[in-house]
XYZ file of C-alpha atoms in Angstrom:
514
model
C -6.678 -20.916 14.983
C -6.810 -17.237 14.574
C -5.119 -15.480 11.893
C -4.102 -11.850 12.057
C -5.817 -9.640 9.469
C -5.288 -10.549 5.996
C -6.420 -8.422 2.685
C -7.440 -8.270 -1.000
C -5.860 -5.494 -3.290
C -7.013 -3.945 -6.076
C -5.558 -2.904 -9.684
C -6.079 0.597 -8.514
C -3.854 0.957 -5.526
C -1.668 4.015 -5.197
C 2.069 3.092 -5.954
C 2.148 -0.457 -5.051
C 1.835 -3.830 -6.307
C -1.352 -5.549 -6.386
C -0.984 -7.961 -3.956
C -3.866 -9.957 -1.942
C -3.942 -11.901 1.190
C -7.213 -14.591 2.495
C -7.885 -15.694 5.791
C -9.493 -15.058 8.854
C -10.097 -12.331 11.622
C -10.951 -12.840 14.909
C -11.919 -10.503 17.831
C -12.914 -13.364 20.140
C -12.087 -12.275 23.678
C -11.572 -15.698 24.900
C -9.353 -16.406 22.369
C -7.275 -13.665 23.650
C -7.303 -14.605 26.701
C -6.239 -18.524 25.809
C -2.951 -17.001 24.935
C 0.429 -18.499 26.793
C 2.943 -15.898 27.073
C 5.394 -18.229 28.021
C 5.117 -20.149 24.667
C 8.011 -20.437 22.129
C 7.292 -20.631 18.170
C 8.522 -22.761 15.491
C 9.332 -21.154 12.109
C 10.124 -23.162 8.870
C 11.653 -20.823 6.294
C 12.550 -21.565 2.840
C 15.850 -19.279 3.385
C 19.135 -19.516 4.976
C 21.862 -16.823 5.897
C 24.576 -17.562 3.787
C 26.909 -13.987 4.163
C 27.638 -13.834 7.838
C 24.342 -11.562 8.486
C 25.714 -8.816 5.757
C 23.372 -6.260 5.620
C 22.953 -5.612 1.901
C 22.915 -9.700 1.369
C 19.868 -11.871 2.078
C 20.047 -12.537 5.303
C 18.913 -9.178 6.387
C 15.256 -11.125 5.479
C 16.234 -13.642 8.116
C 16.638 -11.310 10.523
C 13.601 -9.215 9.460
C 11.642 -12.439 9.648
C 12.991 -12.840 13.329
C 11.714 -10.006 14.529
C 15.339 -8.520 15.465
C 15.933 -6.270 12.441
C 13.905 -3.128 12.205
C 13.800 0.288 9.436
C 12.423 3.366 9.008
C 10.148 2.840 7.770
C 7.538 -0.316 6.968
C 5.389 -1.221 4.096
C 1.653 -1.699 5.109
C -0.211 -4.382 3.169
C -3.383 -3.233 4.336
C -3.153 0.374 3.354
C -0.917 -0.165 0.396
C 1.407 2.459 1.348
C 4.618 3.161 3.336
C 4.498 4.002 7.069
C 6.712 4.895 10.140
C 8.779 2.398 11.906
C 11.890 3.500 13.768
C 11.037 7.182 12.336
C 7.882 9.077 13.121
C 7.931 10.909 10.176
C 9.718 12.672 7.293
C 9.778 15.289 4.329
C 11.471 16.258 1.652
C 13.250 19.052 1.986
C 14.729 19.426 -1.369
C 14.060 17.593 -4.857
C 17.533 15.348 -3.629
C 16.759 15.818 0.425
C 14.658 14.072 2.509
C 15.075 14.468 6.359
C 13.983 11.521 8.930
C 12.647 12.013 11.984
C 13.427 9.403 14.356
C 11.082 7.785 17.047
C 12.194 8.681 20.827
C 12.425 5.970 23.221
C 14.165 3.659 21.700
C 17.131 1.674 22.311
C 18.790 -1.716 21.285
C 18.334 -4.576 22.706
C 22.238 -4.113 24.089
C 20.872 -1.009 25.985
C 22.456 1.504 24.026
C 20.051 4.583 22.294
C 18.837 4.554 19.134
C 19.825 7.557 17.197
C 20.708 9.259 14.271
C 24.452 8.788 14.213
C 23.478 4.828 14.391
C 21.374 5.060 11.315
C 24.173 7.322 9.288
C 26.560 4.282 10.260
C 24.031 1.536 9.367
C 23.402 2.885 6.067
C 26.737 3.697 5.018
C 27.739 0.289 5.689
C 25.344 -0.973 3.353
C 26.229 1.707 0.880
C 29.721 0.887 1.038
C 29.666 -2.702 0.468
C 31.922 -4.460 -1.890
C 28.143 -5.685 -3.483
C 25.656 -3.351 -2.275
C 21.851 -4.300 -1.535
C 19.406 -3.941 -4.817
C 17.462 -1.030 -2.824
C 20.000 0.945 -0.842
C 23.092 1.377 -2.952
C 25.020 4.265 -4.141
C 23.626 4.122 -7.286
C 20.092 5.488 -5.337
C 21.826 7.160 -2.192
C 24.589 9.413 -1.878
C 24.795 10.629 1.033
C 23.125 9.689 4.817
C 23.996 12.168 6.958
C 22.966 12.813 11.065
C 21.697 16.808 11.383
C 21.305 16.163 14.648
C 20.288 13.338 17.459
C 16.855 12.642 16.038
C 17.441 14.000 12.390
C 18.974 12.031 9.308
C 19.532 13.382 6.210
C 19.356 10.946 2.952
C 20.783 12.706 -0.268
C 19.790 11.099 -3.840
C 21.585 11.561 -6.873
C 18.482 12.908 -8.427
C 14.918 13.050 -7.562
C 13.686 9.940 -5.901
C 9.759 10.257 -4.864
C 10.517 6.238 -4.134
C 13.267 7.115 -1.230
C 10.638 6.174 1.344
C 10.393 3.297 -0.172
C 13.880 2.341 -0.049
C 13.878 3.153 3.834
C 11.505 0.123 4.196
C 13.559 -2.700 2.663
C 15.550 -4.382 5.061
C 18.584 -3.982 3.630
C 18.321 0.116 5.055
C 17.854 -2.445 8.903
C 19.349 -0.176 11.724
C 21.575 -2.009 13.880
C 23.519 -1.083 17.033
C 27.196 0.322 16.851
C 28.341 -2.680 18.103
C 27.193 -4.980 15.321
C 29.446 -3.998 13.295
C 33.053 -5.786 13.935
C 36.057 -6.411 12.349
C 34.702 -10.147 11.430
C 31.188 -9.156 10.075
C 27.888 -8.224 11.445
C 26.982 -9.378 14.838
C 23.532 -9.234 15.446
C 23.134 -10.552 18.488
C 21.581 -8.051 21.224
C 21.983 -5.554 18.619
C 18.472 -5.086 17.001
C 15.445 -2.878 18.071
C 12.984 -5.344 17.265
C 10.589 -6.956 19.454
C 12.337 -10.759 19.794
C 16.678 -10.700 19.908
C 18.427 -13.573 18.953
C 19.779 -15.667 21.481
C 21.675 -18.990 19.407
C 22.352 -19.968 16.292
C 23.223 -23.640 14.930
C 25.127 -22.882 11.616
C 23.344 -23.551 8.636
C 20.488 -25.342 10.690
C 18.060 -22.416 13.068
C 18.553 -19.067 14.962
C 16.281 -18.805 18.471
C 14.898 -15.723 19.807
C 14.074 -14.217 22.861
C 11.376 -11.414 23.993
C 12.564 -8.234 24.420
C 10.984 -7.398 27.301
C 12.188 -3.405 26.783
C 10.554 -3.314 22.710
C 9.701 0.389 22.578
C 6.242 -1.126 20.219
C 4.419 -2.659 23.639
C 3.866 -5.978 24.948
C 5.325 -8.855 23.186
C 2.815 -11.800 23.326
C 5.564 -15.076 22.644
C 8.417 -15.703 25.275
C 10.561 -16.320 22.388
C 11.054 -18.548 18.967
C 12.939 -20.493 16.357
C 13.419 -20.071 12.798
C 14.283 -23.319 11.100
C 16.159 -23.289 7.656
C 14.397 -25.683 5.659
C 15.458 -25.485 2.175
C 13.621 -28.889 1.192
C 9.451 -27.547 0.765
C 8.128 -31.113 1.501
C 9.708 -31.491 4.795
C 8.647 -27.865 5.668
C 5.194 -28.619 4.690
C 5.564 -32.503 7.341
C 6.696 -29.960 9.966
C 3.560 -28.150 10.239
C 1.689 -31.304 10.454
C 3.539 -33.098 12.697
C 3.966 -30.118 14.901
C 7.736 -29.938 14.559
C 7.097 -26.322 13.103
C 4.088 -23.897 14.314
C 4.501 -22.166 10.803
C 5.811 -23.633 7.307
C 6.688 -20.693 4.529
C 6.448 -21.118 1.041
C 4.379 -24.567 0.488
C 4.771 -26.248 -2.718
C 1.915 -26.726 -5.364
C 2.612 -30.125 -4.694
C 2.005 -30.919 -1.297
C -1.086 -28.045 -0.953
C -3.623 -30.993 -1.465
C -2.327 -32.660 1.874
C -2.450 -29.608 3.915
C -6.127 -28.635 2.568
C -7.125 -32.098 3.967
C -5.483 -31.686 7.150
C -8.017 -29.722 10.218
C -4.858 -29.357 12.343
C -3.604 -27.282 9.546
C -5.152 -23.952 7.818
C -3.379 -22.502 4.651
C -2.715 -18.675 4.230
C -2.716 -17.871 0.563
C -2.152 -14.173 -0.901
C -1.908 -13.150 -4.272
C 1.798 -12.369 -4.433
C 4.520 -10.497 -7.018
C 6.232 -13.388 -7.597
C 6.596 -15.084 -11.077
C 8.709 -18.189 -11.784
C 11.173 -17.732 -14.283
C 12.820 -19.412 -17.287
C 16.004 -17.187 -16.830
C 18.048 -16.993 -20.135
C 21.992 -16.104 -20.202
C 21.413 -12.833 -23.017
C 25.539 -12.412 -22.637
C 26.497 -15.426 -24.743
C 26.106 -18.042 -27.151
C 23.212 -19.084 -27.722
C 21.010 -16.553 -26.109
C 23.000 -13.496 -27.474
C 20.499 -14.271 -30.494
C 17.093 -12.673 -29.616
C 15.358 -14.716 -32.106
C 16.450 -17.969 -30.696
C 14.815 -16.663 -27.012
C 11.876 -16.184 -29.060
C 11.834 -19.838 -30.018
C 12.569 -20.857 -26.594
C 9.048 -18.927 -25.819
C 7.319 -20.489 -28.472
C 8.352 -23.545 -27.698
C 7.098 -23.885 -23.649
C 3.171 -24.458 -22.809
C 2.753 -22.312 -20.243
C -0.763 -23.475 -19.108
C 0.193 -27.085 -20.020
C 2.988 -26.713 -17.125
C 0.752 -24.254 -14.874
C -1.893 -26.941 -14.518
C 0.138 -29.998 -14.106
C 3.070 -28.823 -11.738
C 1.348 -25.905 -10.025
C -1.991 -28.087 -10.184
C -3.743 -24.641 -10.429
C -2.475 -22.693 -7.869
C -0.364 -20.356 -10.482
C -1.539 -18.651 -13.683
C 0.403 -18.877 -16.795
C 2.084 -15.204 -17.247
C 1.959 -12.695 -20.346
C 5.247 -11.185 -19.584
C 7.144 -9.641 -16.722
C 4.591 -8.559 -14.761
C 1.208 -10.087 -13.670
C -2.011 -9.223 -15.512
C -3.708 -7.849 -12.454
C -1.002 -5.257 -11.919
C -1.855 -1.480 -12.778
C 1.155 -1.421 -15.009
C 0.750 -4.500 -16.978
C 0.101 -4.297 -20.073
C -3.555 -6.270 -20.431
C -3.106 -6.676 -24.100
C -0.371 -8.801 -23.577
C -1.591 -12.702 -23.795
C -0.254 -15.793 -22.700
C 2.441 -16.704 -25.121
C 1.349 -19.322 -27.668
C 2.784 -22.588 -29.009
C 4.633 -22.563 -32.301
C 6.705 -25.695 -32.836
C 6.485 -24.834 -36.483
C 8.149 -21.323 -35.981
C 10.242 -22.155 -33.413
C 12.028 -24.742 -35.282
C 12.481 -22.484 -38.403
C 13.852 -19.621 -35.769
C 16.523 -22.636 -34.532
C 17.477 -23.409 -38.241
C 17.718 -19.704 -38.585
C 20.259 -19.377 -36.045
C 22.569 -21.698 -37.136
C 22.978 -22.591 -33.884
C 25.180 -25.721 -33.522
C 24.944 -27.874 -30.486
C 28.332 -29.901 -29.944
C 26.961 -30.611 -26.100
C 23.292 -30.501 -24.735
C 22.703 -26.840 -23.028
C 21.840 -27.000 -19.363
C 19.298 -25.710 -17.334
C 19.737 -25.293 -13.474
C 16.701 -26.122 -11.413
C 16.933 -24.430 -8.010
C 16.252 -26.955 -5.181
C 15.130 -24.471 -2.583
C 11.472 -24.677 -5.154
C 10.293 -28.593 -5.040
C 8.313 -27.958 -8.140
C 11.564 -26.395 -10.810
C 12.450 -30.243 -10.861
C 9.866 -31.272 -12.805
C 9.067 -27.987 -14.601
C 12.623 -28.306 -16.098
C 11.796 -32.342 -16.952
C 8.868 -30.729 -18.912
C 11.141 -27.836 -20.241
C 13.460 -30.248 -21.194
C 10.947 -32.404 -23.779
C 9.626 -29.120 -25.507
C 13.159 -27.786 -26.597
C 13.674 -31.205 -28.047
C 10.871 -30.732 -29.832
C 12.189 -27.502 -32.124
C 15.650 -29.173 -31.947
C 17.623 -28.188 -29.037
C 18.695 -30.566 -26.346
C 19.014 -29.893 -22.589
C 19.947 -31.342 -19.564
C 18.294 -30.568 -16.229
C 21.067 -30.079 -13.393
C 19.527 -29.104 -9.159
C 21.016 -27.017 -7.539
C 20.887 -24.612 -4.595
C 20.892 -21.001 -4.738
C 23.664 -19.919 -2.439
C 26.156 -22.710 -4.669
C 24.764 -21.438 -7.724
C 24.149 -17.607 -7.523
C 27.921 -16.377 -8.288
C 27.741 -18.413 -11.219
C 24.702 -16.801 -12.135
C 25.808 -13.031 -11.614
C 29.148 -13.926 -13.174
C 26.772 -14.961 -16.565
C 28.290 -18.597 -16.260
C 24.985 -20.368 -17.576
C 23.070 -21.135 -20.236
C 19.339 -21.472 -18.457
C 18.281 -21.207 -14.783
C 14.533 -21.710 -13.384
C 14.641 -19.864 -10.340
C 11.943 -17.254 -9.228
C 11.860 -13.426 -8.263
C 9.852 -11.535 -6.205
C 8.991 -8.236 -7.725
C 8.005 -6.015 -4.966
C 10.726 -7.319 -2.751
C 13.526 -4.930 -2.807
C 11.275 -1.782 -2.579
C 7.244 -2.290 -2.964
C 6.984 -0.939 -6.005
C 7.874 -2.146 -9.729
C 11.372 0.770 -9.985
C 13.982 -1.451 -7.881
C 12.704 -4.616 -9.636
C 13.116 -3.183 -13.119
C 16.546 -1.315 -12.072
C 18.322 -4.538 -10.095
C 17.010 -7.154 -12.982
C 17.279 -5.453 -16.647
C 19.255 -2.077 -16.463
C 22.856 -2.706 -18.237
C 24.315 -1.964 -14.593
C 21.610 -3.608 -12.671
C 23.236 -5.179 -9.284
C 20.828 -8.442 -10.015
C 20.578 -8.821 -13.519
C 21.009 -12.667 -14.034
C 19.814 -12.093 -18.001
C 22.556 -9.928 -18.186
C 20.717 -7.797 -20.800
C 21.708 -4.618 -21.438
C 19.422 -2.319 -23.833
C 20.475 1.389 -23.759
C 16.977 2.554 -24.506
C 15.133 0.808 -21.646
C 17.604 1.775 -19.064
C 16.659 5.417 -20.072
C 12.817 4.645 -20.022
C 13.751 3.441 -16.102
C 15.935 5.929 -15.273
C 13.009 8.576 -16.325
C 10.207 6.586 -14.257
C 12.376 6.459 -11.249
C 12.612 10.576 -11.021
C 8.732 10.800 -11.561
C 6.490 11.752 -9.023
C 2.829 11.338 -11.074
C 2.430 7.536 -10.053
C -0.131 7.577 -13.337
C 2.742 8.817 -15.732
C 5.139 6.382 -13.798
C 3.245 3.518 -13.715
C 2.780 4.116 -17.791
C 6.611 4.252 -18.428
C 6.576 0.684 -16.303
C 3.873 -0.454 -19.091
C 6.829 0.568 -21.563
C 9.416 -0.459 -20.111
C 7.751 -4.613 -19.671
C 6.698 -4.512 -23.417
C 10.502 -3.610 -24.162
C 11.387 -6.822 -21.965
C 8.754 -9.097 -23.559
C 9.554 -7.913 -27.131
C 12.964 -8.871 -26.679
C 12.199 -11.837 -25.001
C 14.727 -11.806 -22.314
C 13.409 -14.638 -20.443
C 10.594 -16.597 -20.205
C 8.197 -16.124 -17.388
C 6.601 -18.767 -16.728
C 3.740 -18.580 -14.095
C 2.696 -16.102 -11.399
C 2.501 -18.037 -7.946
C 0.818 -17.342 -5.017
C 2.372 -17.061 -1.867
C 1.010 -20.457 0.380
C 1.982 -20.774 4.032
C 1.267 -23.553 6.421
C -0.251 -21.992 9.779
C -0.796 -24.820 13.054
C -4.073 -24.703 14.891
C -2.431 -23.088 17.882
C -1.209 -19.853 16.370
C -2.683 -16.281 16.888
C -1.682 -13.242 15.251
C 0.173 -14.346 12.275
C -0.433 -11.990 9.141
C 1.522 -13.170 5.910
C 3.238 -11.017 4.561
C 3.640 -11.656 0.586
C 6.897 -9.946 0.608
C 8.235 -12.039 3.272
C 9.479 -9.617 5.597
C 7.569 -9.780 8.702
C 6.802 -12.849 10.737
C 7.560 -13.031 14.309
C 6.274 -9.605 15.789
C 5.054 -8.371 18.860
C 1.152 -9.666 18.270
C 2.055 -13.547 16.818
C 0.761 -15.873 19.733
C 0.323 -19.190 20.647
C -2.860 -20.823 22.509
C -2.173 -22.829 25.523
């Protein structure tokens, strides 16, 4: 098998998040030439489309992933920085202003041109949704206007040196005219990416075609399938079976099999994502700061990092990951107090008349037994919980909504935008479209509000230092460990480059060997 280029990042990298891929490659000329362009791919993803393909929801990833949806602009994990996609270029043509320039030659895959009216439209759909996307809302935008065929204008409500970034989450996804109906987003013929969906089996796979006409070259595959496999142990028997070419997202627990397996190599990359002990800051009992301290004090983090992530995770020292160039590395990992952390609960006078409840997320194998262990350490400082599993999508209203008392789910940090702002605005501002703490602290959202308007990435990524040590003095949560991103990868695949960030997996150069 031959992967596609993967990297190692440093701490010192521009803007970005330190992330790091390992593998493999290859120039070999035969190999090339072993490829069968008629072949069809197997994807098993983690993640389902759950909002009728809504732009500012989720599924835009799916669709990303597909290699339908297409932006602006990209994120390159090689170079660490932000390049063109569907525009060539762009400036800044006032401290609010910046003006894209849009690629020529392109058109959906319904035959239509691409141009700047479609972008104005695609974006202020997004904008206007009833629950707008984390990256692109009008919180960030305020205006998207077309100067002219190959010219779009994005307005900010102040000075965003970020907005490129913004242009390369796939929530900003351009999409034909047509996609848009009365009943939701159809995006079927209506991408400019290199494969266009073809089928979908609700709630089970979406299959692909080539696009023959992709304005990016030759596309190797004929065409593919993305499974939704919310269960990471059957993902992980798909890739060895052969039922899937590629499994996302592996578990810690089922990395052992796959390492022994020669039909099956393992892409691994550092990656921004930390599981998380999320705790309900809007009401009793985690209103009380002190008793989230306990909570801390109370969980062994390496204890839980070496038995359920059976050391493919480090512990974590707070929001973000010690290798980041805006951690803070005199932060440690959190230790064990039972002693305080029972005097903290006596403190708090916190009567329990039922047993609090943490919600495991099913769609990560390994939250079932990380709550188990949860579970015995509060009892140890005097406060009972039951574990509950459940999946995201049945879950996540709940969560918004601040109907919970604990949730171990996990967040990628570099997701929304690559770089810490959209993180640290969606999660923890008092507005914040994603904050499931639902903490609100009027002098942190003013140390984010100033590091989003500054352009010194030195002074910026300083005010992110701040801003963390706010979040771990209060804290907010507990994070827990900071996981690697694992993929399974079958013998017969060319091309693939993982993408930490999960955005890009079937494009134009993924092959299969005859």
């Amino acid at each position: 098998m031959k992967l596609g280029r993967l990297h190692t990042a440093t701490a010192a990298v521009l803007l970005t998040a330190v992330l790091a891929s390992c593998g493999a490659s290859s120039q070999n000329p035969a190999a090339e030439a072993a490829v069968d362009s008629e072949a069809r791919l197997v994807v098993a993803n983690f993640r389902a489309p759950v909002s009728n393909w809504a732009m500012e929801s989720d599924d835009a990833y799916v669709l990303s992933i597909a290699g339908c949806l297409e932006t602006l602009a990209s994120y390159d994990q090689v170079g660490k920085k932000v390049e063109p996609m569907l525009a060539e270029s762009w400036k800044q043509s006032s401290a609010t202003e910046w003006d894209f320039n849009l690629r020529d030659g392109v058109k959906f895959q319904d035959g239509t041109a691409f141009d700047a009216q479609a972008v104005e439209n695609s974006l202020n759909h997004v904008l206007k949704a009833t629950a707008p996307a984390r990256a692109v809302n009008p919180k960030s935008i305020t205006k998207v206007k077309a100067l002219d065929a190959d010219t779009v204008r994005i307005t900010t409500p102040a000075a965003d040196p970020l907005l490129p970034y913004r242009m390369a989450s796939v929530n900003a996804g351009v999409l034909s005219p047509a996609a848009y109906t009365a009943k939701g987003i159809d995006p079927f013929g209506h991408c400019t990416g290199p494969f266009a969906p073809v089928s979908e089996k609700a709630g089970q796979s979406l299959s692909m075609d080539r696009n023959p006409n992709y304005w990016g070259g030759e596309v190797k595959l004929a065409g593919g399938e993305i499974r939704y496999i919310t269960d990471g142990t059957t993902r992980s028997t798909q890739v060895q079976t052969g039922e899937s070419d590629i499994a996302m997202s592996i578990p810690a627990t089922n990395i052992a099999t796959l390492e022994a397996d020669p039909s099956v190599e393992l892409a691994k990359a550092d990656s921004p994502r930390t599981a998380t002990l999320y705790l309900n800051n809007s009401r009793a009992p985690f209103e009380d700061r002190e008793l989230r301290q306990a909570v801390s004090m109370a969980l062994d983090l390496p204890a839980i990092a070496a038995s359920v992530y059976e050391g493919v995770a480090e512990p974590a020292t707070g929001p973000f990951a010690p290798s980041e160039p805006w951690a803070n590395s005199e932060l440690g990992v959190p230790a064990v107090n039972l002693d305080e952390a029972k005097a903290l609960v006596e403190k708090s006078g916190h009567a329990q008349d039922k047993p609090l409840e943490i919600i495991a997320i099913v769609e990560r194998a390994e939250f079932a037994s990380v709550g188990a262990i949860i579970q015995e350490q509060l009892k140890q400082i005097g406060l009972k919980a039951n574990v509950v599993t459940k999946a995201y999508g049945a879950v996540e209203p709940d969560l918004l909504a601040g109907n919970y008392d604990m949730v171990l789910s996990q967040r990628n940090r570099m997701i929304d935008i690559a770089d810490p702002i959209g993180f640290l605005q969606a999660d923890y501002t008092c507005a914040g479209g994603y904050n499931l703490s639902h903490y609100c602290n009027k002098d942190f959202d003013a140390l984010v509000e100033q590091a989003a308007g500054e352009s010194d990435a030195t002074v910026r990524h300083t005010l992110y230092r701040q801003a963390g040590d706010i979040l771990a003095k209060d804290a907010v949560n507990v994070w827990l460990v900071n996981e690697q991103a694992i993929d399974g990868v079958g013998a017969s695949v060319q091309g693939y480059v993982q993408d930490p960030l999960t955005r890009y997996v079937f494009t134009k150069d993924l092959a299969k060997t005859k």
